[in-house]
Coordinates of C-alpha atoms in Angstrom, one line a residue:
M156 CA -5.0 -13.9 36.3
G157 CA -2.8 -17.1 36.4
V158 CA -0.6 -18.4 33.6
L159 CA -2.8 -19.8 30.8
Q160 CA -2.3 -23.5 29.9
A161 CA -4.2 -23.0 26.6
L162 CA -5.6 -20.2 24.5
A163 CA -9.3 -20.0 24.1
A164 CA -10.9 -18.2 21.2
S165 CA -11.2 -15.0 23.3
D166 CA -7.5 -15.3 24.3
L167 CA -6.5 -15.6 20.7
R168 CA -8.5 -12.4 19.9
K169 CA -6.7 -10.7 22.7
V170 CA -3.4 -11.8 21.2
V171 CA -4.3 -10.2 17.9
S172 CA -5.3 -6.9 19.4
T173 CA -2.2 -6.8 21.6
Y174 CA -0.1 -7.5 18.6
R175 CA -1.8 -4.7 16.7
D176 CA -1.0 -2.3 19.6
A177 CA 2.6 -3.5 19.7
L178 CA 3.1 -2.8 16.0
R179 CA 1.6 0.6 16.4
S180 CA 4.0 1.5 19.2
H181 CA 7.0 0.0 17.3
Q182 CA 6.0 1.4 13.9
D183 CA 8.6 4.1 13.7
E184 CA 11.4 1.7 14.9
L185 CA 10.4 -0.8 12.2
N186 CA 10.2 1.8 9.5
R187 CA 13.7 3.0 10.3
L188 CA 15.1 -0.5 10.1
N189 CA 13.5 -1.1 6.7
V190 CA 16.4 -1.2 4.1
Y191 CA 15.4 -4.3 2.2
P192 CA 14.2 -5.0 -0.5
V193 CA 13.8 -1.2 -1.0
P194 CA 14.8 1.3 1.8
D195 CA 11.4 3.0 1.6
G196 CA 10.7 3.1 5.4
D197 CA 7.3 1.5 5.4
T198 CA 7.6 -1.9 6.9
G199 CA 6.2 -0.9 10.3
T200 CA 3.4 1.0 8.7
N201 CA 2.4 -1.9 6.5
M202 CA 2.5 -4.5 9.2
A203 CA 0.5 -2.2 11.6
L204 CA -2.2 -1.5 8.9
T205 CA -2.4 -5.3 8.1
L206 CA -3.2 -6.0 11.8
E207 CA -5.7 -3.1 11.9
S208 CA -7.6 -4.9 9.2
V209 CA -7.5 -8.2 11.2
V210 CA -8.7 -6.5 14.4
G211 CA -11.5 -4.9 12.4
E212 CA -12.7 -8.4 11.3
L213 CA -12.6 -10.0 14.7
P214 CA -16.0 -11.1 15.9
D215 CA -17.4 -9.8 19.2
G216 CA -18.8 -11.8 22.1
D217 CA -18.6 -15.6 22.3
S218 CA -17.4 -16.5 18.8
D219 CA -15.7 -19.9 18.7
M220 CA -12.2 -20.7 17.5
Q221 CA -13.4 -21.4 14.0
G222 CA -15.1 -18.0 13.6
T223 CA -12.1 -16.2 15.1
C224 CA -9.6 -18.0 12.8
E225 CA -11.7 -17.3 9.7
A226 CA -11.7 -13.6 10.7
I227 CA -7.9 -13.6 11.1
K228 CA -7.5 -15.2 7.7
H229 CA -9.9 -13.0 5.9
G230 CA -8.8 -9.8 7.6
S231 CA -5.1 -10.4 7.0
L232 CA -5.7 -11.3 3.3
M233 CA -7.8 -8.3 2.5
G234 CA -5.8 -5.8 4.6
A235 CA -2.3 -6.9 3.8
R236 CA -0.1 -3.9 2.8
G237 CA 3.3 -4.1 1.1
N238 CA 5.7 -7.0 0.9
S239 CA 6.0 -7.3 4.7
G240 CA 2.2 -7.2 5.2
V241 CA 1.5 -9.8 2.6
I242 CA 4.1 -12.2 4.0
L243 CA 2.7 -11.6 7.5
S244 CA -0.8 -12.4 6.3
Q245 CA 0.4 -15.8 5.2
I246 CA 2.0 -16.4 8.6
L247 CA -1.2 -15.6 10.3
R248 CA -3.1 -17.8 7.8
G249 CA -0.9 -20.7 8.7
L250 CA -1.5 -20.3 12.4
A251 CA -5.2 -19.8 11.9
D252 CA -5.5 -22.9 9.7
T253 CA -3.9 -24.9 12.4
F254 CA -6.0 -23.5 15.3
A255 CA -9.4 -23.4 13.5
P256 CA -10.5 -27.0 14.2
L257 CA -9.6 -26.8 17.9
E258 CA -11.5 -25.8 21.0
S259 CA -8.3 -24.3 22.5
V260 CA -4.7 -24.0 21.6
S261 CA -2.0 -25.9 23.5
G262 CA 1.8 -25.8 23.4
A263 CA 1.9 -28.6 20.9
D264 CA -0.6 -26.8 18.7
V265 CA 1.7 -23.7 18.7
V266 CA 4.5 -26.0 17.5
A267 CA 2.4 -27.3 14.7
G268 CA 1.1 -23.8 13.9
L269 CA 4.6 -22.3 13.6
R270 CA 5.6 -25.0 11.2
R271 CA 2.5 -24.4 9.0
A272 CA 3.1 -20.7 9.2
S273 CA 6.7 -21.0 8.1
D274 CA 5.9 -23.3 5.2
A275 CA 3.0 -21.1 4.0
A276 CA 5.2 -18.0 4.1
Y277 CA 7.9 -19.6 2.0
E278 CA 5.4 -21.0 -0.5
A279 CA 4.0 -17.5 -1.0
V280 CA 7.3 -15.9 -2.1
L281 CA 8.5 -16.7 -5.6
R282 CA 12.1 -16.2 -4.7
P283 CA 12.7 -16.6 -0.9
V284 CA 15.6 -14.5 0.5
E285 CA 17.2 -15.5 3.7
G286 CA 17.9 -12.9 6.4
T287 CA 14.3 -11.7 6.3
I288 CA 11.1 -12.5 8.2
L289 CA 11.1 -15.8 6.4
T290 CA 14.3 -16.9 8.2
V291 CA 13.0 -15.7 11.6
V292 CA 9.7 -17.6 11.5
R293 CA 11.4 -20.7 10.2
S294 CA 14.0 -20.5 13.0
A295 CA 11.3 -20.2 15.6
A296 CA 9.4 -23.2 14.1
E297 CA 12.6 -25.4 13.9
S298 CA 13.6 -24.6 17.4
V299 CA 10.4 -25.6 19.1
E300 CA 10.2 -28.7 16.9
Q301 CA 13.6 -29.8 18.1
D302 CA 13.1 -28.9 21.8
F303 CA 9.6 -30.3 22.1
A304 CA 9.6 -33.3 19.7
S305 CA 7.7 -35.4 22.2
G306 CA 4.8 -32.9 22.1
E307 CA 4.8 -32.6 25.9
A308 CA 5.4 -28.9 26.7
S309 CA 3.5 -26.1 28.3
L310 CA 2.2 -23.2 26.3
T311 CA 4.6 -20.9 28.1
D312 CA 7.6 -23.1 27.4
V313 CA 6.9 -23.3 23.7
L314 CA 6.3 -19.5 23.4
E315 CA 9.5 -18.7 25.4
R316 CA 11.6 -21.0 23.2
A317 CA 10.1 -19.6 20.0
A318 CA 10.6 -16.0 21.2
D319 CA 14.3 -16.8 22.1
A320 CA 14.9 -18.4 18.7
A321 CA 13.2 -15.5 16.9
R322 CA 15.3 -13.0 18.7
D323 CA 18.5 -14.9 17.9
A324 CA 17.5 -15.2 14.3
V325 CA 16.8 -11.5 14.0
A326 CA 20.3 -10.7 15.5
R327 CA 21.8 -13.0 12.7
T328 CA 20.0 -11.4 9.8
P329 CA 22.8 -9.0 8.9
D330 CA 25.1 -12.0 8.5
L331 CA 22.7 -13.4 5.8
L332 CA 21.7 -10.2 4.0
P333 CA 24.4 -7.8 2.8
A334 CA 22.0 -4.9 2.6
L335 CA 21.4 -5.2 6.4
R336 CA 25.1 -5.6 7.2
D337 CA 26.1 -2.6 5.1
A338 CA 23.4 -0.4 6.8
G339 CA 24.2 -1.7 10.3
V340 CA 20.6 -2.8 11.0
V341 CA 18.6 -6.0 11.5
D342 CA 15.6 -7.1 9.4
A343 CA 12.5 -5.0 10.0
G344 CA 10.0 -7.7 9.2
G345 CA 11.8 -10.2 11.4
R346 CA 11.7 -7.7 14.3
G347 CA 8.0 -7.3 13.6
F348 CA 7.4 -11.0 13.9
E349 CA 9.2 -11.0 17.2
L350 CA 6.4 -8.8 18.5
L351 CA 3.8 -11.4 17.7
L352 CA 5.5 -13.9 20.0
A353 CA 5.8 -11.1 22.6
A354 CA 2.1 -10.4 22.3
C355 CA 1.4 -14.1 22.9
L356 CA 3.5 -14.2 26.1
N357 CA 1.8 -11.0 27.3
V358 CA -1.6 -12.7 27.1
V359 CA -0.5 -16.1 28.4
D360 CA 1.8 -14.9 31.2
E361 CA 1.2 -11.1 31.5
R362 CA 4.8 -10.5 30.4
P363 CA 5.4 -6.9 29.2
V364 CA 5.8 -6.2 25.5
P365 CA 9.2 -4.8 24.8
E366 CA 9.4 -1.0 24.6
P367 CA 10.3 0.5 21.1
E368 CA 14.0 1.1 20.5
T369 CA 15.3 4.4 19.2
V370 CA 16.7 3.6 15.8
A371 CA 18.5 6.3 13.8
T372 CA 18.4 6.2 10.0
P373 CA 21.9 4.8 9.2
A374 CA 24.3 7.3 7.6
S375 CA 25.3 4.6 5.1
V376 CA 21.7 4.3 4.0
A377 CA 21.4 8.0 3.4
A378 CA 24.5 8.1 1.4
H379 CA 23.4 5.0 -0.5
L380 CA 20.1 6.5 -1.3
H381 CA 21.7 9.8 -2.4
A382 CA 23.8 7.9 -4.9
E383 CA 20.7 6.2 -6.2
E384 CA 18.9 9.5 -6.6
L385 CA 21.8 10.7 -8.8
H386 CA 21.8 7.6 -10.9
G387 CA 18.0 7.0 -11.0
A388 CA 18.0 3.5 -9.5
T389 CA 17.8 1.7 -6.2
T390 CA 20.2 -1.2 -6.0
G391 CA 19.1 -4.1 -3.8
A392 CA 21.3 -6.6 -2.0
D393 CA 21.3 -9.0 -4.9
G394 CA 22.1 -6.3 -7.4
D395 CA 18.8 -6.2 -9.3
V396 CA 15.9 -6.2 -6.9
G397 CA 16.2 -2.4 -6.3
D398 CA 16.2 -1.7 -10.0
M399 CA 12.4 -2.2 -10.0
R400 CA 10.8 1.2 -9.7
Y401 CA 7.1 0.4 -8.9
E402 CA 5.3 -1.6 -6.3
V403 CA 2.1 -3.1 -7.8
M404 CA -0.5 -4.7 -5.5
Y405 CA -4.0 -5.9 -6.2
F406 CA -6.6 -8.5 -5.4
L407 CA -7.0 -11.2 -8.0
H408 CA -10.1 -13.3 -8.5
A409 CA -8.8 -16.4 -10.3
P410 CA -9.0 -20.2 -10.1
D411 CA -6.4 -21.7 -7.9
T412 CA -5.2 -23.8 -10.8
Q413 CA -4.1 -20.7 -12.7
I414 CA -1.9 -19.2 -10.0
D415 CA 1.3 -21.1 -10.9
T416 CA 0.9 -19.7 -14.4
F417 CA 0.3 -16.3 -13.0
K418 CA 3.4 -16.5 -10.8
S419 CA 5.5 -17.6 -13.7
T420 CA 4.4 -14.6 -15.8
W421 CA 5.2 -12.3 -12.9
G422 CA 8.6 -13.9 -12.4
A423 CA 9.7 -12.5 -15.8
L424 CA 8.4 -9.0 -14.9
G425 CA 9.8 -8.2 -11.5
D426 CA 10.9 -9.3 -8.0
S427 CA 9.8 -9.3 -4.4
I428 CA 6.9 -11.4 -5.6
V429 CA 4.4 -12.5 -3.0
V430 CA 1.1 -14.1 -3.8
V431 CA -1.2 -15.3 -1.0
G432 CA -4.7 -16.5 -0.7
G433 CA -6.8 -19.4 -2.0
D434 CA -10.3 -20.4 -2.9
G435 CA -10.4 -18.1 -5.9
L436 CA -9.1 -14.9 -4.1
W437 CA -5.5 -13.8 -4.0
N438 CA -3.5 -10.8 -2.7
C439 CA -0.7 -10.1 -5.1
H440 CA 2.5 -8.0 -4.6
V441 CA 5.4 -7.3 -7.0
H442 CA 8.2 -4.8 -7.6
T443 CA 8.4 -4.2 -11.3
N444 CA 9.2 -1.6 -14.1
D445 CA 6.3 -2.8 -16.2
I446 CA 3.0 -1.7 -14.5
G447 CA 0.9 -2.6 -17.5
G448 CA 2.4 -6.1 -17.9
A449 CA 1.9 -6.7 -14.2
I450 CA -1.8 -5.9 -14.5
E451 CA -2.2 -7.7 -17.8
A452 CA -0.9 -10.9 -16.2
A453 CA -3.9 -10.8 -13.9
V454 CA -6.4 -10.2 -16.7
A455 CA -5.0 -13.2 -18.5
V456 CA -6.1 -15.6 -15.7
G457 CA -8.9 -13.7 -13.9
R458 CA -10.1 -10.4 -12.7
P459 CA -7.9 -7.9 -10.7
E460 CA -9.4 -5.2 -8.4
K461 CA -8.3 -2.5 -6.0
I462 CA -5.1 -2.0 -7.9
R463 CA -2.4 0.1 -6.1
V464 CA 0.8 1.4 -7.6
T465 CA 3.6 3.0 -5.6
D466 CA 6.6 4.7 -7.1
L467 CA 9.4 3.3 -4.8
F468 CA 12.0 5.7 -6.0
E469 CA 9.8 8.7 -5.2
Q470 CA 8.9 7.2 -1.8
V471 CA 12.6 6.7 -0.9
H472 CA 13.4 10.2 -2.1
E473 CA 10.7 11.8 0.0
L474 CA 11.8 9.9 3.1
E475 CA 15.5 10.8 2.9
E476 CA 15.9 14.0 0.9
A477 CA 15.5 16.4 3.9
D478 CA 18.1 14.6 6.1
W479 CA 20.6 14.5 3.2
V480 CA 20.2 18.1 2.3
R481 CA 20.6 19.3 5.9
E482 CA 23.8 17.3 6.2
H483 CA 25.4 17.7 2.8
G484 CA 23.6 20.6 1.0
A485 CA 21.5 20.4 -2.1
V486 CA 22.9 18.8 -5.3
A487 CA 21.5 19.8 -8.7
V488 CA 20.8 16.8 -10.9
A489 CA 19.7 17.0 -14.5
A490 CA 16.4 15.2 -15.3
P491 CA 17.0 12.3 -17.6
A492 CA 15.3 12.3 -21.0
A493 CA 12.1 10.2 -21.2
A494 CA 12.5 7.0 -23.2
H495 CA 10.5 6.8 -26.4
V496 CA 7.3 4.9 -26.0
T497 CA 4.4 3.9 -28.2
T498 CA 1.9 6.0 -26.3
A499 CA 2.7 8.9 -23.9
V500 CA 0.3 10.8 -21.7
V501 CA 0.0 14.5 -20.9
A502 CA -2.1 15.5 -17.9
V503 CA -3.3 18.8 -16.4
A504 CA -2.8 19.3 -12.7
V505 CA -1.5 21.6 -10.1
G506 CA 0.3 20.8 -6.8
D507 CA 3.7 19.2 -6.3
G508 CA 2.2 16.0 -4.9
L509 CA -0.2 15.5 -7.7
E510 CA 2.5 16.2 -10.3
A511 CA 4.8 13.6 -8.6
L512 CA 2.0 11.1 -8.4
L513 CA 1.0 11.4 -12.0
G514 CA 4.6 11.1 -13.0
A515 CA 5.0 8.0 -10.9
L516 CA 2.1 6.4 -12.8
G517 CA 3.7 7.2 -16.2
V518 CA 2.6 10.7 -17.3
Q519 CA 5.5 12.2 -19.4
H520 CA 4.4 15.9 -19.0
V521 CA 2.2 17.6 -16.4
V522 CA 0.8 20.9 -17.5
S523 CA 0.0 23.2 -14.6
G524 CA -3.6 24.1 -14.4
G525 CA -7.1 23.4 -13.1
Q526 CA -10.1 25.2 -11.8
S527 CA -9.7 29.0 -12.5
M528 CA -6.2 28.2 -13.9
N529 CA -7.1 26.8 -17.3
P530 CA -4.1 26.2 -19.6
S531 CA -4.2 27.3 -23.2
T532 CA -4.3 25.1 -26.3
A533 CA -0.8 26.2 -27.0
Q534 CA 0.5 25.0 -23.7
L535 CA -1.1 21.6 -24.2
L536 CA 0.2 21.4 -27.7
E537 CA 3.7 22.2 -26.5
A538 CA 3.6 19.4 -24.0
V539 CA 2.2 17.0 -26.6
D540 CA 5.0 17.9 -29.0
G541 CA 7.6 17.4 -26.3
C542 CA 6.6 13.8 -25.7
A543 CA 8.9 11.0 -26.8
A544 CA 6.2 8.8 -28.3
D545 CA 4.4 7.7 -31.5
G546 CA 1.1 9.0 -30.1
V547 CA -0.1 11.0 -27.1
I548 CA -3.1 11.0 -24.8
V549 CA -4.3 14.1 -23.1
L550 CA -6.0 14.0 -19.7
P551 CA -7.6 17.5 -19.1
N552 CA -8.9 16.7 -15.6
N553 CA -11.4 19.6 -15.6
K554 CA -14.6 20.0 -17.6
N555 CA -13.6 23.5 -18.6
I556 CA -10.3 22.2 -20.1
V557 CA -11.9 19.3 -22.0
P558 CA -12.9 21.6 -25.0
V559 CA -9.4 23.1 -25.1
A560 CA -7.9 19.6 -25.1
R561 CA -10.1 18.5 -28.0
Q562 CA -8.5 21.2 -30.2
V563 CA -5.0 19.7 -29.9
P564 CA -5.4 16.7 -32.3
D565 CA -6.1 19.1 -35.2
L566 CA -3.0 21.2 -34.5
T567 CA -0.3 18.5 -34.7
D568 CA 0.7 15.7 -37.1
R569 CA 1.2 13.4 -34.2
P570 CA -1.8 11.1 -33.4
V571 CA -3.5 12.5 -30.2
G572 CA -6.4 11.1 -28.2
V573 CA -8.3 12.9 -25.5
V574 CA -9.8 11.0 -22.5
P575 CA -12.2 13.6 -21.2
T576 CA -11.4 13.4 -17.5
A577 CA -13.3 16.0 -15.5
A578 CA -11.3 15.5 -12.3
V579 CA -7.7 14.5 -11.5
V580 CA -9.0 11.4 -9.5
E581 CA -10.4 10.1 -12.7
A582 CA -6.9 10.5 -14.3
L583 CA -5.4 8.5 -11.5
A584 CA -7.7 5.6 -12.2
A585 CA -7.1 5.9 -15.9
M586 CA -3.3 5.8 -15.4
V587 CA -3.5 2.5 -13.5
V588 CA -4.5 0.8 -16.8
Y589 CA -2.2 2.8 -19.0
D590 CA 0.3 0.8 -21.0
A591 CA 3.1 2.7 -22.7
S592 CA 3.7 -0.1 -25.2
A593 CA 0.1 -0.4 -26.3
S594 CA -1.5 1.5 -29.2
L595 CA -3.1 4.9 -28.8
D596 CA -6.6 3.5 -29.5
D597 CA -6.2 0.7 -27.1
N598 CA -5.1 3.0 -24.4
V599 CA -7.8 5.5 -25.0
A600 CA -10.5 2.8 -24.7
A601 CA -9.1 1.2 -21.6
M602 CA -8.4 4.6 -19.8
H603 CA -11.8 6.0 -20.7
E604 CA -13.5 2.9 -19.3
A605 CA -11.4 3.2 -16.1
A606 CA -12.1 6.9 -15.7
T607 CA -15.9 6.4 -16.0
R608 CA -15.9 4.0 -13.1
V609 CA -14.9 6.9 -10.8
R610 CA -17.4 9.0 -8.8
A611 CA -15.6 12.3 -8.2
G612 CA -16.0 15.1 -5.7
E613 CA -14.2 18.0 -4.3
V614 CA -14.2 20.2 -1.2
T615 CA -13.6 24.0 -1.4
Q616 CA -14.6 27.2 0.4
A617 CA -17.4 29.5 -0.7
V618 CA -16.2 33.0 -1.6
R619 CA -19.6 34.6 -1.6
N620 CA -23.1 34.2 -0.2
S621 CA -25.2 32.0 -2.5
S622 CA -27.4 28.9 -2.6
G623 CA -27.2 25.5 -4.1
E624 CA -28.7 22.1 -4.1
C625 CA -28.0 21.9 -0.4
G626 CA -29.7 25.2 0.4
P627 CA -28.2 28.6 1.5
I628 CA -24.4 29.0 1.4
A629 CA -22.6 31.6 3.4
V630 CA -19.2 33.1 2.5
G631 CA -16.6 31.0 4.2
D632 CA -18.6 27.8 4.3
W633 CA -16.9 24.6 3.2
I634 CA -18.8 23.1 0.4
A635 CA -18.7 19.6 -1.2
I636 CA -19.3 19.4 -4.9
T637 CA -20.1 16.3 -7.0
S638 CA -21.6 15.9 -10.5
A639 CA -25.0 16.2 -8.7
G640 CA -24.2 19.7 -7.5
I641 CA -23.3 21.2 -4.1
R642 CA -24.1 18.5 -1.6
V643 CA -23.4 20.3 1.7
A644 CA -22.2 23.6 3.2
T645 CA -20.7 23.3 6.6
D646 CA -18.1 24.7 9.0
S647 CA -15.2 22.4 8.2
A648 CA -13.5 20.9 5.2
A649 CA -13.5 17.4 6.9
A650 CA -17.2 17.5 7.7
A651 CA -18.0 18.5 4.1
A652 CA -15.8 15.6 2.8
I653 CA -17.5 13.1 5.1
V654 CA -21.0 14.0 4.0
M655 CA -19.9 13.8 0.4
L656 CA -18.1 10.5 0.8
D657 CA -21.2 8.9 2.4
E658 CA -23.1 9.8 -0.7
L659 CA -20.5 8.7 -3.2
I660 CA -19.7 5.4 -1.5
A661 CA -23.4 4.5 -1.3
D662 CA -23.8 0.7 -1.4
D663 CA -21.2 -0.3 -3.9
G664 CA -18.1 1.7 -3.3
E665 CA -15.0 -0.4 -2.8
L666 CA -12.0 2.1 -3.0
V667 CA -11.8 5.7 -1.9
T668 CA -8.9 7.9 -3.2
L669 CA -8.4 11.0 -1.0
V670 CA -6.0 13.6 -2.4
V671 CA -5.1 16.1 0.4
G672 CA -4.3 19.7 -0.6
E673 CA -3.6 23.0 0.9
G674 CA -6.0 24.0 3.7
A675 CA -6.3 20.5 5.0
D676 CA -5.1 19.7 8.5
A677 CA -3.9 16.4 9.8
A678 CA -6.7 16.1 12.4
G679 CA -9.3 16.6 9.7
T680 CA -7.8 14.0 7.5
E681 CA -7.6 11.5 10.4
R682 CA -11.3 12.3 11.1
I683 CA -12.2 11.4 7.5
A684 CA -10.1 8.1 7.7
A685 CA -11.7 7.2 11.0
H686 CA -15.2 7.8 9.7
I687 CA -14.6 5.6 6.6
A688 CA -13.2 2.8 8.8
E689 CA -16.2 2.9 11.1
A690 CA -19.1 3.7 8.7
H691 CA -17.7 1.8 5.6
P692 CA -15.5 -1.0 7.0
D693 CA -15.3 -2.9 3.7
V694 CA -14.1 0.2 1.8
E695 CA -10.3 0.6 1.2
L696 CA -8.9 4.1 1.6
E697 CA -5.8 5.5 -0.2
V698 CA -4.5 8.9 0.9
H699 CA -2.2 11.0 -1.3
E700 CA -0.6 14.3 -0.6
G701 CA -1.5 16.4 -3.6
G702 CA -0.6 19.9 -2.5
Q703 CA -3.3 21.4 -4.8
P704 CA -4.5 24.9 -3.8
L705 CA -8.1 25.9 -3.2
Y706 CA -9.3 22.3 -2.7
P707 CA -8.2 20.7 0.6
Y708 CA -9.8 17.4 -0.5
L709 CA -10.3 15.8 -3.9
V710 CA -12.2 12.5 -3.7
G711 CA -12.7 9.6 -6.0
V712 CA -14.8 6.5 -5.3
E713 CA -14.6 3.3 -7.3

């Protein structure tokens, strides 16, 4: 194939799939470069997942430029993950908006597209920071504008100049951002954008995409993170960004005229704020310490959905703890006392991952227990009395524990409410709407409503021969259980989960929460994820390591 003088719609689709493959291969490199705004090691993963969503939206066959660009815009908006993914989605949107009216894309069109992409990326970020992907895409745009002001340039020439400018800008990012300089790395998002231009040159001129570089986690980062673990905070380059513990993301259905008001409200609640979209649908990202306030801001102007909350401190800790301990040995740190709140939560669960996840969402005390391990009323009462709060909500997370939990309010002078969750996935949904500063009654109502939206199921192994709604069950079979009974008995946990998920998702499921426990294997979990992507492409999947015994998979569908 000769050098392309313009990109047809099919060529643009090939660029997108090539970029996706490049991000996949460079994912570990980009993750290890990720030290800003929080050194949580997920930039490569988030950018790759964003492009997976875009590729999944691409039309087959002879779709024209308009259809291809609409797919790029919609796929990147709906699939954007994390701060880097949301900014990348806006860059892709700027390019797609420029290319959509065209039959083919010339060098001059790329110049215009990069300018639009840069402007769109800056507009999406409430407080732009130089030394990031923003700087890199702007440098590429400015460079081609200066070099090709006449508009007469080949597609290859424009892409070469943009790629050179992006590479130089990435190399300069440590000079602009102290967090990068201190860690001895360049910006991860900027490096990821470089790969987009490399993918373009690969399609236009068959130039090879650069091989991933081996990047060691900088020692300074490990030491920095260890100090943060001791002090309970993550300090960013500007001294306050890293103090925000939670990453909150959701889609917001709201009139475009309300978005400036929404951004202003978020501006008082956190940082790393990126809001992208339009025409009534927005993808919103913030780092904050006020989960409830971040969600309430959306309710004030519209309707949020597919809410995701990540504990950034816990994520950082998990990524770096093993390396630090191997090098320096374990350090005992006393747990800080919980701050007094209006309403606290006690939840029942078992498994290190589930306990950490519930804690990240705001649970003050997790009581160990579950199926066949029911805690006593006294244990729940002890946890309730140990909360620093005016009132306490109990999430029993098992139908056998609900009656036990209902006894607690009569045994203490403190106001206690019970949200009768029958599964821990219901508790996870309930905790998303929990507001520590709101009253007990308001929290009970909101959390109960959120929990009832969840269709729950679990996979476990039969310990005896029996029968169920699915027919005969043999000892050792993997069975999937929902509120409708035992839905299937089969030879693998993953197969049981897939049958159950198809039933629970039905026609209206939008979000699947998969909690992975003991007995699950990576291949099985990947099989489940691949099935959801193929059979239910519009459904979002969240996977959490729960560590729970007996149940390799707990499932919630909303």
